[in-house]
Structure formats: C-alpha cells, structure tokens
Amino acid sequence: DGITGLELAEAPRVNQLFQDSEDFLKELILTSEVPVTILCMGPLTDLALLLDTCPAAAGHIAQVVFLGG
C-alpha cells in the first residue's frame, strides 16, 4: 500500500449535487463523529464564510492543511 499501517476512514457519500460549498462543509463538519482535517488547495473563501457564519464549526476541525507554491 505504500504507507504501512495507515488506516483511512471511508469517505462519506454525497448524494446532493446542488448545495453551496459552505453548507456542505458545515453539514459534513458538524455531523462528523471525529474532528476533521481540511485540505485547502485553492482560495479559502468557503472556509472563511463557514467560520464567519458558524463559529461552532471551528471546534470540530482538528487541523487545516494548506497547499501552495
């Protein structure tokens, strides 16, 4: 597998195609049984909007990882 001992949780299935990304993040983060890690590969607008409109989401985020160059 390339990374010995690494166990990944199964990704949630998303059935709704037309949902604002802010609402998607809010639902995903607040319903997670464990704190989540967010991987940001572009503008941080959606994350900023989420934290502005739902500050409680911050308590459910374990870490934020940024990719940049």
Short mmCIF file of N, CA and C in Angstrom, two decimals:
data_model
loop_
_atom_site.label_atom_id
_atom_site.label_comp_id
_atom_site.label_asym_id
_atom_site.label_seq_id
_atom_site.Cartn_x
_atom_site.Cartn_y
_atom_site.Cartn_z
N ASP A 1 0.81 -1.20 0.00
CA ASP A 1 0.00 0.00 0.00
C ASP A 1 0.86 1.26 0.00
N GLY A 2 2.12 1.16 0.26
CA GLY A 2 3.00 2.32 0.21
C GLY A 2 3.18 3.02 1.54
N ILE A 3 2.17 2.98 2.41
CA ILE A 3 2.27 3.64 3.71
C ILE A 3 1.82 2.62 4.75
N THR A 4 2.75 1.92 5.33
CA THR A 4 2.45 0.84 6.25
C THR A 4 1.70 1.34 7.47
N GLY A 5 0.60 0.66 7.77
CA GLY A 5 -0.14 0.96 8.98
C GLY A 5 -1.11 2.12 8.88
N LEU A 6 -1.18 2.80 7.75
CA LEU A 6 -2.08 3.94 7.60
C LEU A 6 -3.49 3.43 7.35
N GLU A 7 -4.42 3.83 8.19
CA GLU A 7 -5.82 3.46 8.01
C GLU A 7 -6.63 4.73 7.76
N LEU A 8 -7.35 4.75 6.65
CA LEU A 8 -8.17 5.90 6.31
C LEU A 8 -9.64 5.56 6.47
N ALA A 9 -10.39 6.50 7.00
CA ALA A 9 -11.83 6.31 7.12
C ALA A 9 -12.45 6.38 5.73
N GLU A 10 -13.55 5.68 5.56
CA GLU A 10 -14.24 5.71 4.28
C GLU A 10 -14.84 7.10 4.07
N ALA A 11 -14.66 7.64 2.89
CA ALA A 11 -15.19 8.98 2.58
C ALA A 11 -16.71 8.93 2.55
N PRO A 12 -17.36 9.98 3.06
CA PRO A 12 -18.83 10.00 3.03
C PRO A 12 -19.34 10.09 1.60
N ARG A 13 -20.47 9.47 1.37
CA ARG A 13 -21.12 9.54 0.06
C ARG A 13 -21.96 10.80 0.00
N VAL A 14 -21.83 11.54 -1.06
CA VAL A 14 -22.58 12.78 -1.22
C VAL A 14 -23.61 12.57 -2.33
N ASN A 15 -24.88 12.64 -1.98
CA ASN A 15 -25.94 12.41 -2.95
C ASN A 15 -26.49 13.70 -3.53
N GLN A 16 -26.39 14.78 -2.80
CA GLN A 16 -26.95 16.04 -3.26
C GLN A 16 -25.90 16.79 -4.07
N LEU A 17 -26.22 17.08 -5.31
CA LEU A 17 -25.26 17.72 -6.19
C LEU A 17 -25.30 19.24 -6.12
N PHE A 18 -26.44 19.80 -5.78
CA PHE A 18 -26.60 21.25 -5.81
C PHE A 18 -26.73 21.78 -4.39
N GLN A 19 -25.60 22.01 -3.77
CA GLN A 19 -25.53 22.52 -2.41
C GLN A 19 -24.36 23.49 -2.35
N ASP A 20 -24.55 24.63 -1.70
CA ASP A 20 -23.45 25.57 -1.54
C ASP A 20 -22.31 24.88 -0.80
N SER A 21 -21.09 25.19 -1.19
CA SER A 21 -19.95 24.54 -0.54
C SER A 21 -19.88 24.89 0.94
N GLU A 22 -20.30 26.10 1.31
CA GLU A 22 -20.32 26.48 2.72
C GLU A 22 -21.28 25.57 3.50
N ASP A 23 -22.48 25.33 2.94
CA ASP A 23 -23.45 24.46 3.59
C ASP A 23 -22.96 23.02 3.64
N PHE A 24 -22.31 22.59 2.56
CA PHE A 24 -21.75 21.23 2.51
C PHE A 24 -20.71 21.05 3.62
N LEU A 25 -19.78 22.01 3.73
CA LEU A 25 -18.75 21.92 4.77
C LEU A 25 -19.37 21.93 6.16
N LYS A 26 -20.34 22.80 6.37
CA LYS A 26 -21.00 22.91 7.68
C LYS A 26 -21.64 21.57 8.06
N GLU A 27 -22.40 21.00 7.14
CA GLU A 27 -23.07 19.73 7.41
C GLU A 27 -22.06 18.61 7.67
N LEU A 28 -21.04 18.54 6.84
CA LEU A 28 -20.04 17.50 6.97
C LEU A 28 -19.27 17.61 8.28
N ILE A 29 -18.84 18.82 8.62
CA ILE A 29 -18.03 19.03 9.81
C ILE A 29 -18.84 18.83 11.09
N LEU A 30 -20.04 19.40 11.14
CA LEU A 30 -20.84 19.33 12.36
C LEU A 30 -21.42 17.94 12.63
N THR A 31 -21.55 17.11 11.60
CA THR A 31 -22.10 15.78 11.81
C THR A 31 -21.03 14.70 11.93
N SER A 32 -19.77 15.09 11.77
CA SER A 32 -18.68 14.12 11.89
C SER A 32 -18.55 13.67 13.34
N GLU A 33 -18.30 12.38 13.53
CA GLU A 33 -18.11 11.83 14.87
C GLU A 33 -16.73 12.15 15.43
N VAL A 34 -15.81 12.53 14.57
CA VAL A 34 -14.45 12.86 15.00
C VAL A 34 -14.06 14.21 14.38
N PRO A 35 -13.13 14.93 15.00
CA PRO A 35 -12.67 16.19 14.39
C PRO A 35 -12.10 15.94 13.00
N VAL A 36 -12.35 16.86 12.08
CA VAL A 36 -11.94 16.67 10.69
C VAL A 36 -10.68 17.46 10.36
N THR A 37 -9.99 17.01 9.33
CA THR A 37 -8.86 17.73 8.76
C THR A 37 -9.32 18.28 7.43
N ILE A 38 -9.10 19.57 7.21
CA ILE A 38 -9.50 20.21 5.97
C ILE A 38 -8.24 20.47 5.15
N LEU A 39 -8.27 20.01 3.90
CA LEU A 39 -7.16 20.23 2.97
C LEU A 39 -7.58 21.33 2.00
N CYS A 40 -6.89 22.46 2.03
CA CYS A 40 -7.21 23.61 1.18
C CYS A 40 -6.22 23.65 0.02
N MET A 41 -6.77 23.61 -1.20
CA MET A 41 -5.92 23.61 -2.39
C MET A 41 -6.21 24.81 -3.28
N GLY A 42 -6.88 25.79 -2.74
CA GLY A 42 -7.22 26.97 -3.52
C GLY A 42 -7.64 28.09 -2.59
N PRO A 43 -8.44 29.02 -3.10
CA PRO A 43 -8.90 30.13 -2.26
C PRO A 43 -9.61 29.63 -1.01
N LEU A 44 -9.48 30.39 0.06
CA LEU A 44 -10.03 29.99 1.36
C LEU A 44 -11.39 30.64 1.64
N THR A 45 -12.04 31.15 0.61
CA THR A 45 -13.30 31.87 0.78
C THR A 45 -14.36 31.02 1.46
N ASP A 46 -14.54 29.79 1.01
CA ASP A 46 -15.59 28.94 1.57
C ASP A 46 -15.33 28.63 3.04
N LEU A 47 -14.09 28.37 3.39
CA LEU A 47 -13.75 28.12 4.78
C LEU A 47 -13.96 29.38 5.62
N ALA A 48 -13.59 30.53 5.09
CA ALA A 48 -13.78 31.79 5.81
C ALA A 48 -15.27 32.07 6.03
N LEU A 49 -16.09 31.85 5.00
CA LEU A 49 -17.53 32.06 5.14
C LEU A 49 -18.12 31.12 6.18
N LEU A 50 -17.68 29.86 6.16
CA LEU A 50 -18.17 28.89 7.14
C LEU A 50 -17.86 29.36 8.56
N LEU A 51 -16.61 29.72 8.81
CA LEU A 51 -16.21 30.11 10.16
C LEU A 51 -16.83 31.43 10.59
N ASP A 52 -17.16 32.29 9.62
CA ASP A 52 -17.81 33.56 9.93
C ASP A 52 -19.28 33.34 10.31
N THR A 53 -19.96 32.46 9.58
CA THR A 53 -21.39 32.24 9.80
C THR A 53 -21.67 31.16 10.84
N CYS A 54 -20.71 30.29 11.10
CA CYS A 54 -20.90 29.20 12.06
C CYS A 54 -19.62 28.98 12.86
N PRO A 55 -19.34 29.88 13.80
CA PRO A 55 -18.10 29.76 14.57
C PRO A 55 -17.95 28.43 15.32
N ALA A 56 -19.07 27.77 15.63
CA ALA A 56 -19.01 26.48 16.32
C ALA A 56 -18.28 25.42 15.50
N ALA A 57 -18.23 25.59 14.19
CA ALA A 57 -17.55 24.62 13.33
C ALA A 57 -16.06 24.54 13.66
N ALA A 58 -15.48 25.61 14.14
CA ALA A 58 -14.05 25.63 14.46
C ALA A 58 -13.71 24.56 15.51
N GLY A 59 -14.62 24.30 16.42
CA GLY A 59 -14.39 23.30 17.45
C GLY A 59 -14.42 21.87 16.94
N HIS A 60 -14.86 21.68 15.69
CA HIS A 60 -14.94 20.35 15.10
C HIS A 60 -13.83 20.12 14.07
N ILE A 61 -12.91 21.08 13.95
CA ILE A 61 -11.83 20.99 12.97
C ILE A 61 -10.53 20.69 13.72
N ALA A 62 -9.92 19.54 13.39
CA ALA A 62 -8.66 19.15 14.03
C ALA A 62 -7.49 19.96 13.49
N GLN A 63 -7.46 20.11 12.15
CA GLN A 63 -6.38 20.87 11.53
C GLN A 63 -6.79 21.31 10.13
N VAL A 64 -6.12 22.35 9.67
CA VAL A 64 -6.29 22.83 8.30
C VAL A 64 -4.93 22.76 7.63
N VAL A 65 -4.86 22.08 6.49
CA VAL A 65 -3.61 21.92 5.76
C VAL A 65 -3.71 22.73 4.47
N PHE A 66 -2.74 23.59 4.23
CA PHE A 66 -2.72 24.45 3.04
C PHE A 66 -1.71 23.95 2.04
N LEU A 67 -2.09 23.91 0.78
CA LEU A 67 -1.15 23.61 -0.29
C LEU A 67 -0.91 24.90 -1.05
N GLY A 68 0.30 25.19 -1.32
CA GLY A 68 0.62 26.41 -2.05
C GLY A 68 2.02 26.32 -2.65
N GLY A 69 2.28 27.29 -3.43
CA GLY A 69 3.60 27.24 -4.04
C GLY A 69 4.11 28.60 -4.37
#
